[in-house]
Short mmCIF file of C-alpha atoms and ligand atoms in Angstrom, two decimals:
data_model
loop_
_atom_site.label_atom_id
_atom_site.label_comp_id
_atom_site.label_asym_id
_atom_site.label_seq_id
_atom_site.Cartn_x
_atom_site.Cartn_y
_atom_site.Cartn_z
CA UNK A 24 -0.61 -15.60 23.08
CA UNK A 25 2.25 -15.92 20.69
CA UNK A 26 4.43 -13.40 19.66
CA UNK A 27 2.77 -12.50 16.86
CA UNK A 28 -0.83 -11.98 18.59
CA UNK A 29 0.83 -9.62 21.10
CA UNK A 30 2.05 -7.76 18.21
CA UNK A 31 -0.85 -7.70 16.49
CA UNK A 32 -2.89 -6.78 19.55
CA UNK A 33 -0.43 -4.24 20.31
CA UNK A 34 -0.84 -2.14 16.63
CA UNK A 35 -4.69 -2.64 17.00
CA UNK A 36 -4.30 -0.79 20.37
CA UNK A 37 -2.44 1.93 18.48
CA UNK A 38 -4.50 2.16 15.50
CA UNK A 39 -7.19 2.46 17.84
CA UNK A 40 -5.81 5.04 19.96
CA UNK A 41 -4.61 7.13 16.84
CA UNK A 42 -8.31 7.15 15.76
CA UNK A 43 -9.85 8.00 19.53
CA UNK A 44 -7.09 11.05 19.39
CA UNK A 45 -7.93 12.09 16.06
CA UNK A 46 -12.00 11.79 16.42
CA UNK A 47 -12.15 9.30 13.59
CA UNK A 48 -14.54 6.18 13.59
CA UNK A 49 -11.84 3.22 13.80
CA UNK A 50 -13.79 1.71 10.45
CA UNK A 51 -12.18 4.52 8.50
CA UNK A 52 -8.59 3.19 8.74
CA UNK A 53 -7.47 -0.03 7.45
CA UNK A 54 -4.47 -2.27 8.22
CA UNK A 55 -2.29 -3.41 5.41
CA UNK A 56 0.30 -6.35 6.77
CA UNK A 57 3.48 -5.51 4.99
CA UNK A 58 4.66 -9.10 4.76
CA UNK A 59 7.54 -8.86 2.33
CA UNK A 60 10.89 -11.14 3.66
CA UNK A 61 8.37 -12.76 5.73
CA UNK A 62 7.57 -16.44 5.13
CA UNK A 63 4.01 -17.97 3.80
CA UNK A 64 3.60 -19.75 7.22
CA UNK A 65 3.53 -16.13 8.93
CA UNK A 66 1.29 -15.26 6.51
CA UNK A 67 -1.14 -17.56 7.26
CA UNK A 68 -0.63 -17.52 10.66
CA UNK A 69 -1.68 -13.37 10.91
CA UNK A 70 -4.82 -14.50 8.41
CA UNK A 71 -5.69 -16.98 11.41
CA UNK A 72 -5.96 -13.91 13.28
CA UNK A 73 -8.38 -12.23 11.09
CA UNK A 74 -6.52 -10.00 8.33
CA UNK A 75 -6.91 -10.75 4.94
CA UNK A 76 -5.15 -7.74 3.02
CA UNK A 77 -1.19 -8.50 2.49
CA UNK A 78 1.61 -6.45 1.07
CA UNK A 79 4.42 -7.26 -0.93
CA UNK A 80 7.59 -5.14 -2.55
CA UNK A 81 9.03 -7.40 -4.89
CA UNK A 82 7.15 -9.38 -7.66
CA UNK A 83 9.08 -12.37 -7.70
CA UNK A 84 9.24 -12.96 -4.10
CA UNK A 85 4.99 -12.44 -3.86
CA UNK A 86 4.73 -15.36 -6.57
CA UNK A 87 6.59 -17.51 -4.73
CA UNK A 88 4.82 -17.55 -1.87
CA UNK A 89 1.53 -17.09 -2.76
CA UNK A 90 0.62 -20.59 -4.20
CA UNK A 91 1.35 -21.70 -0.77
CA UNK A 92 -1.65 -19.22 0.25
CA UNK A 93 -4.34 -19.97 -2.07
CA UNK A 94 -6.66 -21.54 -0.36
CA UNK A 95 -6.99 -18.14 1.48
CA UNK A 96 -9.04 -15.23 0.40
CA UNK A 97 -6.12 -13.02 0.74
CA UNK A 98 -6.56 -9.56 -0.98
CA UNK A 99 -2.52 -9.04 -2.51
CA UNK A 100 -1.04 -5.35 -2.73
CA UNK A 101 1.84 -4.39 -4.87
CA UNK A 102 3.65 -1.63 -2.69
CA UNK A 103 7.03 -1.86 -4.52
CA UNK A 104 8.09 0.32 -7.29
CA UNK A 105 7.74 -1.13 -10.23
CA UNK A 106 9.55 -2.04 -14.04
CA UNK A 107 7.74 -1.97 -16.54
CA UNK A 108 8.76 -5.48 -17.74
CA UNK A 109 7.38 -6.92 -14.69
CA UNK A 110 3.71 -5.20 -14.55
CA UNK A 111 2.45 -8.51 -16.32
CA UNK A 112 2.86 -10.10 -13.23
CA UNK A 113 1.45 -7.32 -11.17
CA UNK A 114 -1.61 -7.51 -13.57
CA UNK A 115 -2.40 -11.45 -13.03
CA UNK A 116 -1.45 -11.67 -9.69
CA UNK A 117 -2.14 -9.02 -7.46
CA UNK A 118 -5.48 -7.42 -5.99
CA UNK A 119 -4.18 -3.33 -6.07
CA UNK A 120 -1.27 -1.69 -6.74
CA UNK A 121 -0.08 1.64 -4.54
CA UNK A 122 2.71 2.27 -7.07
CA UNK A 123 1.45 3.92 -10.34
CA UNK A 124 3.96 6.43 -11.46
CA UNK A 125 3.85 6.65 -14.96
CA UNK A 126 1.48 6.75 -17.93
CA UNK A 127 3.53 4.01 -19.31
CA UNK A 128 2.48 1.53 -16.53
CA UNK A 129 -0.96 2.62 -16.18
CA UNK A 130 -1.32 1.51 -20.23
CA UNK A 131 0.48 -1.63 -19.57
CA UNK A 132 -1.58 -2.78 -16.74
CA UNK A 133 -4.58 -2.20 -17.98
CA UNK A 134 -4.01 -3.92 -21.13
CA UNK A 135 -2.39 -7.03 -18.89
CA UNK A 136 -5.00 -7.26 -16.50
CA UNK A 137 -6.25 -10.88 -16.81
CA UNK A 138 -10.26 -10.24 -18.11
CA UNK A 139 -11.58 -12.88 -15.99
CA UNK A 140 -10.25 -11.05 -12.47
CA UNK A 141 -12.12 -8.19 -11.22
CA UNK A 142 -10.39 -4.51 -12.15
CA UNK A 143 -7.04 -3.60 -10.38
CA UNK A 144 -7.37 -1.27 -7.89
CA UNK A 145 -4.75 1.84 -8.25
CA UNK A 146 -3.24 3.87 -5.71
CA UNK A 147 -1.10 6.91 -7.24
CA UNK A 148 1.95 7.24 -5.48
CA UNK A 149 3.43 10.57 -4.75
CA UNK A 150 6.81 11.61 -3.87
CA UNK A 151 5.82 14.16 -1.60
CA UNK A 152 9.15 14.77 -0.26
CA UNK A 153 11.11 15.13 -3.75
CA UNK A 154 13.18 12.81 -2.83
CA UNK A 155 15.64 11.90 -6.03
CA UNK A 156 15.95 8.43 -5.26
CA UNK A 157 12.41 7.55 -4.68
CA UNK A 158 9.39 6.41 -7.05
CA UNK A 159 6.67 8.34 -7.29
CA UNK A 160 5.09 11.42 -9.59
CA UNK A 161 5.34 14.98 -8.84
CA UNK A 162 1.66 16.62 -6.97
CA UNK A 163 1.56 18.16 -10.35
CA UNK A 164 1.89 15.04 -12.20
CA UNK A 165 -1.40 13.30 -10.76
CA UNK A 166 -4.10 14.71 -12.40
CA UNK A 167 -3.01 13.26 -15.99
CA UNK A 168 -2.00 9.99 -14.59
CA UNK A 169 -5.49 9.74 -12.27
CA UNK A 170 -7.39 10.40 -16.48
CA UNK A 171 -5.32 7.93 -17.67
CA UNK A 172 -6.67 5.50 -15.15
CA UNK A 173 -10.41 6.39 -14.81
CA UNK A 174 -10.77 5.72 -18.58
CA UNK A 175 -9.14 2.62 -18.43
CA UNK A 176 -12.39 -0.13 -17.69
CA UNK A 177 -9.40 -2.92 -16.36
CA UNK A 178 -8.56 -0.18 -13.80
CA UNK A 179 -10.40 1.44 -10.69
CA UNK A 180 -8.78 4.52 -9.57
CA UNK A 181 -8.90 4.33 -5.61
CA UNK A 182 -6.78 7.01 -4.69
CA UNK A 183 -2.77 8.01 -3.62
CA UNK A 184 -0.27 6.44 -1.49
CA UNK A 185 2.83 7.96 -0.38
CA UNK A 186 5.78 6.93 1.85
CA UNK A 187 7.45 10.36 3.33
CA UNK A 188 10.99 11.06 3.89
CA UNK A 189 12.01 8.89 6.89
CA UNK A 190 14.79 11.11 8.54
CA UNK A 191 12.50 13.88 8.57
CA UNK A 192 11.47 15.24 11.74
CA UNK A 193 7.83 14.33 13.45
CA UNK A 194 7.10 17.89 12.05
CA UNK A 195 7.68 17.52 8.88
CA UNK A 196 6.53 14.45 8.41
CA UNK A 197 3.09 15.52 9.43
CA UNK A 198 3.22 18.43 7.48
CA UNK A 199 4.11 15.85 4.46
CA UNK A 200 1.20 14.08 5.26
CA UNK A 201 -1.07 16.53 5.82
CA UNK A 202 -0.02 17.78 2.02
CA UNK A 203 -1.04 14.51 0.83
CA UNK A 204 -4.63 14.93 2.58
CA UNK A 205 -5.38 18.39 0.47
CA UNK A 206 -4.13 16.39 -3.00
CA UNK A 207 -6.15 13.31 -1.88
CA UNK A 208 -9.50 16.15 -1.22
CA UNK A 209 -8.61 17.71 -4.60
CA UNK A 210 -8.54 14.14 -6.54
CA UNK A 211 -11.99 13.42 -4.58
CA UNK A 212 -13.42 16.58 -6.61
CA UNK A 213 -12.85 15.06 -9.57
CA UNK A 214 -12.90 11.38 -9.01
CA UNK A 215 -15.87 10.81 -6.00
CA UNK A 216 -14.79 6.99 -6.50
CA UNK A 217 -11.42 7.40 -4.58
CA UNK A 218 -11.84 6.43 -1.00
CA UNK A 219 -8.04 5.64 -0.22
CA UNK A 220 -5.00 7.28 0.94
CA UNK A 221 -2.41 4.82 2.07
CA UNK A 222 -0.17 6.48 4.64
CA UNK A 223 1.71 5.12 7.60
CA UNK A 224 3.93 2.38 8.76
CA UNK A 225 5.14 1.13 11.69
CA UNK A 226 7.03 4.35 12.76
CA UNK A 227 4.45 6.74 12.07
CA UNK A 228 0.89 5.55 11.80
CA UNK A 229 -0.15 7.54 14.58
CA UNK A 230 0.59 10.83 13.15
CA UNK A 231 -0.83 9.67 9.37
CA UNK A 232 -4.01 8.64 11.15
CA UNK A 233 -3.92 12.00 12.70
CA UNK A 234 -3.88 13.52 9.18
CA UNK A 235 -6.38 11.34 7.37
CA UNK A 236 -4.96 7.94 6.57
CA UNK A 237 -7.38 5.16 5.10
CA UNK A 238 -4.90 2.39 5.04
CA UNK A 239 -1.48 2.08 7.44
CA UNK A 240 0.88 -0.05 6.03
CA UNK A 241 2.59 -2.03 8.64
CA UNK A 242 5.90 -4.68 8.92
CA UNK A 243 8.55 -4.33 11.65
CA UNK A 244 5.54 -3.63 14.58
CA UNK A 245 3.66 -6.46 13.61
CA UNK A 246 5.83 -9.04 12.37
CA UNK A 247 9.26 -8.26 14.15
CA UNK A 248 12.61 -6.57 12.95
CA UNK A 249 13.26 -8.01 8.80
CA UNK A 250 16.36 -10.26 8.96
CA UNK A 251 19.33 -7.50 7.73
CA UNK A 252 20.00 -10.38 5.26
CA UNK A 253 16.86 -11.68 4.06
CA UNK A 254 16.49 -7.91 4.10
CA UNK A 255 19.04 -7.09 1.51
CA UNK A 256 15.57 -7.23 -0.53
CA UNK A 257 14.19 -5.42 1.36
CA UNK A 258 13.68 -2.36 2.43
C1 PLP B 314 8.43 -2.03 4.01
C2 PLP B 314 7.33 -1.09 3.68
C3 PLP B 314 6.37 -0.72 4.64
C4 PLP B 314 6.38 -1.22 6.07
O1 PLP B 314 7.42 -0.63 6.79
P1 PLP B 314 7.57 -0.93 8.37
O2 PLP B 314 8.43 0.20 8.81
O3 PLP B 314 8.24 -2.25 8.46
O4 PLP B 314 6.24 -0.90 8.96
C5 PLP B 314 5.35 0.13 4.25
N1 PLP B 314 5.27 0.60 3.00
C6 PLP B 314 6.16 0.27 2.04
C7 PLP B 314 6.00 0.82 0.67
C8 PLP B 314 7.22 -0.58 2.35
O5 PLP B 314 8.11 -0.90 1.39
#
């Protein structure tokens, strides 16, 4: 096996396990590749080994590689934060986006969305930890911005993503996710559509699974540690 397929075996052991432990069917959590600083021969390479769904930070960097990819049925997410002078490409290019923030971008998209691809999936992200330097609304801030997408026919609202404060303790991190399950069962009331909370990377997917993860987001354990430099893009 290369590197890679141990890797990959190795998360699908833990994703499993995580689900065994928290008496969840292993259908009910998927695996998001985070493949940002990662070249389109990697890509394809992991798609050889049966994923499809693919996530990228940074706009400019996804369109780059993806024409190398097209004869792939990849399924592109936008995980980045996001200007509002770049949603365009967001819009024409990508498959969902787990960054909505903002009524601004939620009108933007859905008037960019190209009217010949299907509707954009939309993941609400939510700064659960406060944190001043990260994207994301306020838990009090979703409600208007998950209206503004439902009426919107170029979106479909799928649910809330959130990325909790890495030097926090196991504890608290759970705790952080398991606030994020209760806001994702309150948006459910309203909006029966929404079937996703992405939750979980590579440090922590055990404990998100634990607390009701849909969709683990996943880099470093799959693909190896991102070159420092490459990485100056990012984190
Ligand atoms: C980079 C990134 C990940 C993956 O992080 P790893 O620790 O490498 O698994 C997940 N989500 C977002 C939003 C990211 O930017």
């Amino acid at each position: 096996m290369s590197d890679l397929e141990t890797r990959l075996a190795a998360v699908e052991q833990r994703i499993a396990n995580a689900c065994n432990a928290a008496g969840r069917p292993r259908d009910q959590v998927r695996m998001l590749a985070v493949s940002k600083t990662r070249p389109a021969e990697l890509i394809r390479a992991l798609a050889a080994s049966g994923l499809t769904a693919f996530g990228e930070n940074h706009v400019d960097e996804a369109l780059a590689k993806q024409p190398a990819l097209v004869d792939l049925p990849l399924e592109w997410h936008f995980i980045g934060p996001l200007q509002s002078n770049k949603s365009r490409s967001v819009a024409g290019h990508f498959d969902w986006i787990h960054s909505v923030d903002r009524i601004k971008l939620v009108r933007r998209l859905a008037d960019q969305r190209p009217a010949d691809l299907n509707p954009l999936n939309v993941l609400i992200q939510v700064n659960i930890d406060a944190e001043p330097q990260k994207a994301g609304c306020t838990p009090g801030g979703i409600d208007a911005l998950a209206a503004a997408v439902a009426e919107r026919d170029r979106l479909r609202l799928r649910g809330l993503m959130a990325i909790p404060d890495g030097t926090a303790s196991a504890e608290a991190t759970r705790a952080s996710f398991a606030r994020m399950r209760e806001l994702f069962n309150a948006l459910k009331r309203d909006h029966p559509g929404c079937d996703t909370l992405s939750m979980g990377m590579s440090a922590d997917l055990e404990i998100a699974i634990a607390e009701g993860s849909t969709l683990v987001r996943v880099g470093t354990a799959l693909f190896g540690p991102r070159d420092p430099v490459a990485g100056a893009n990012a984190r």
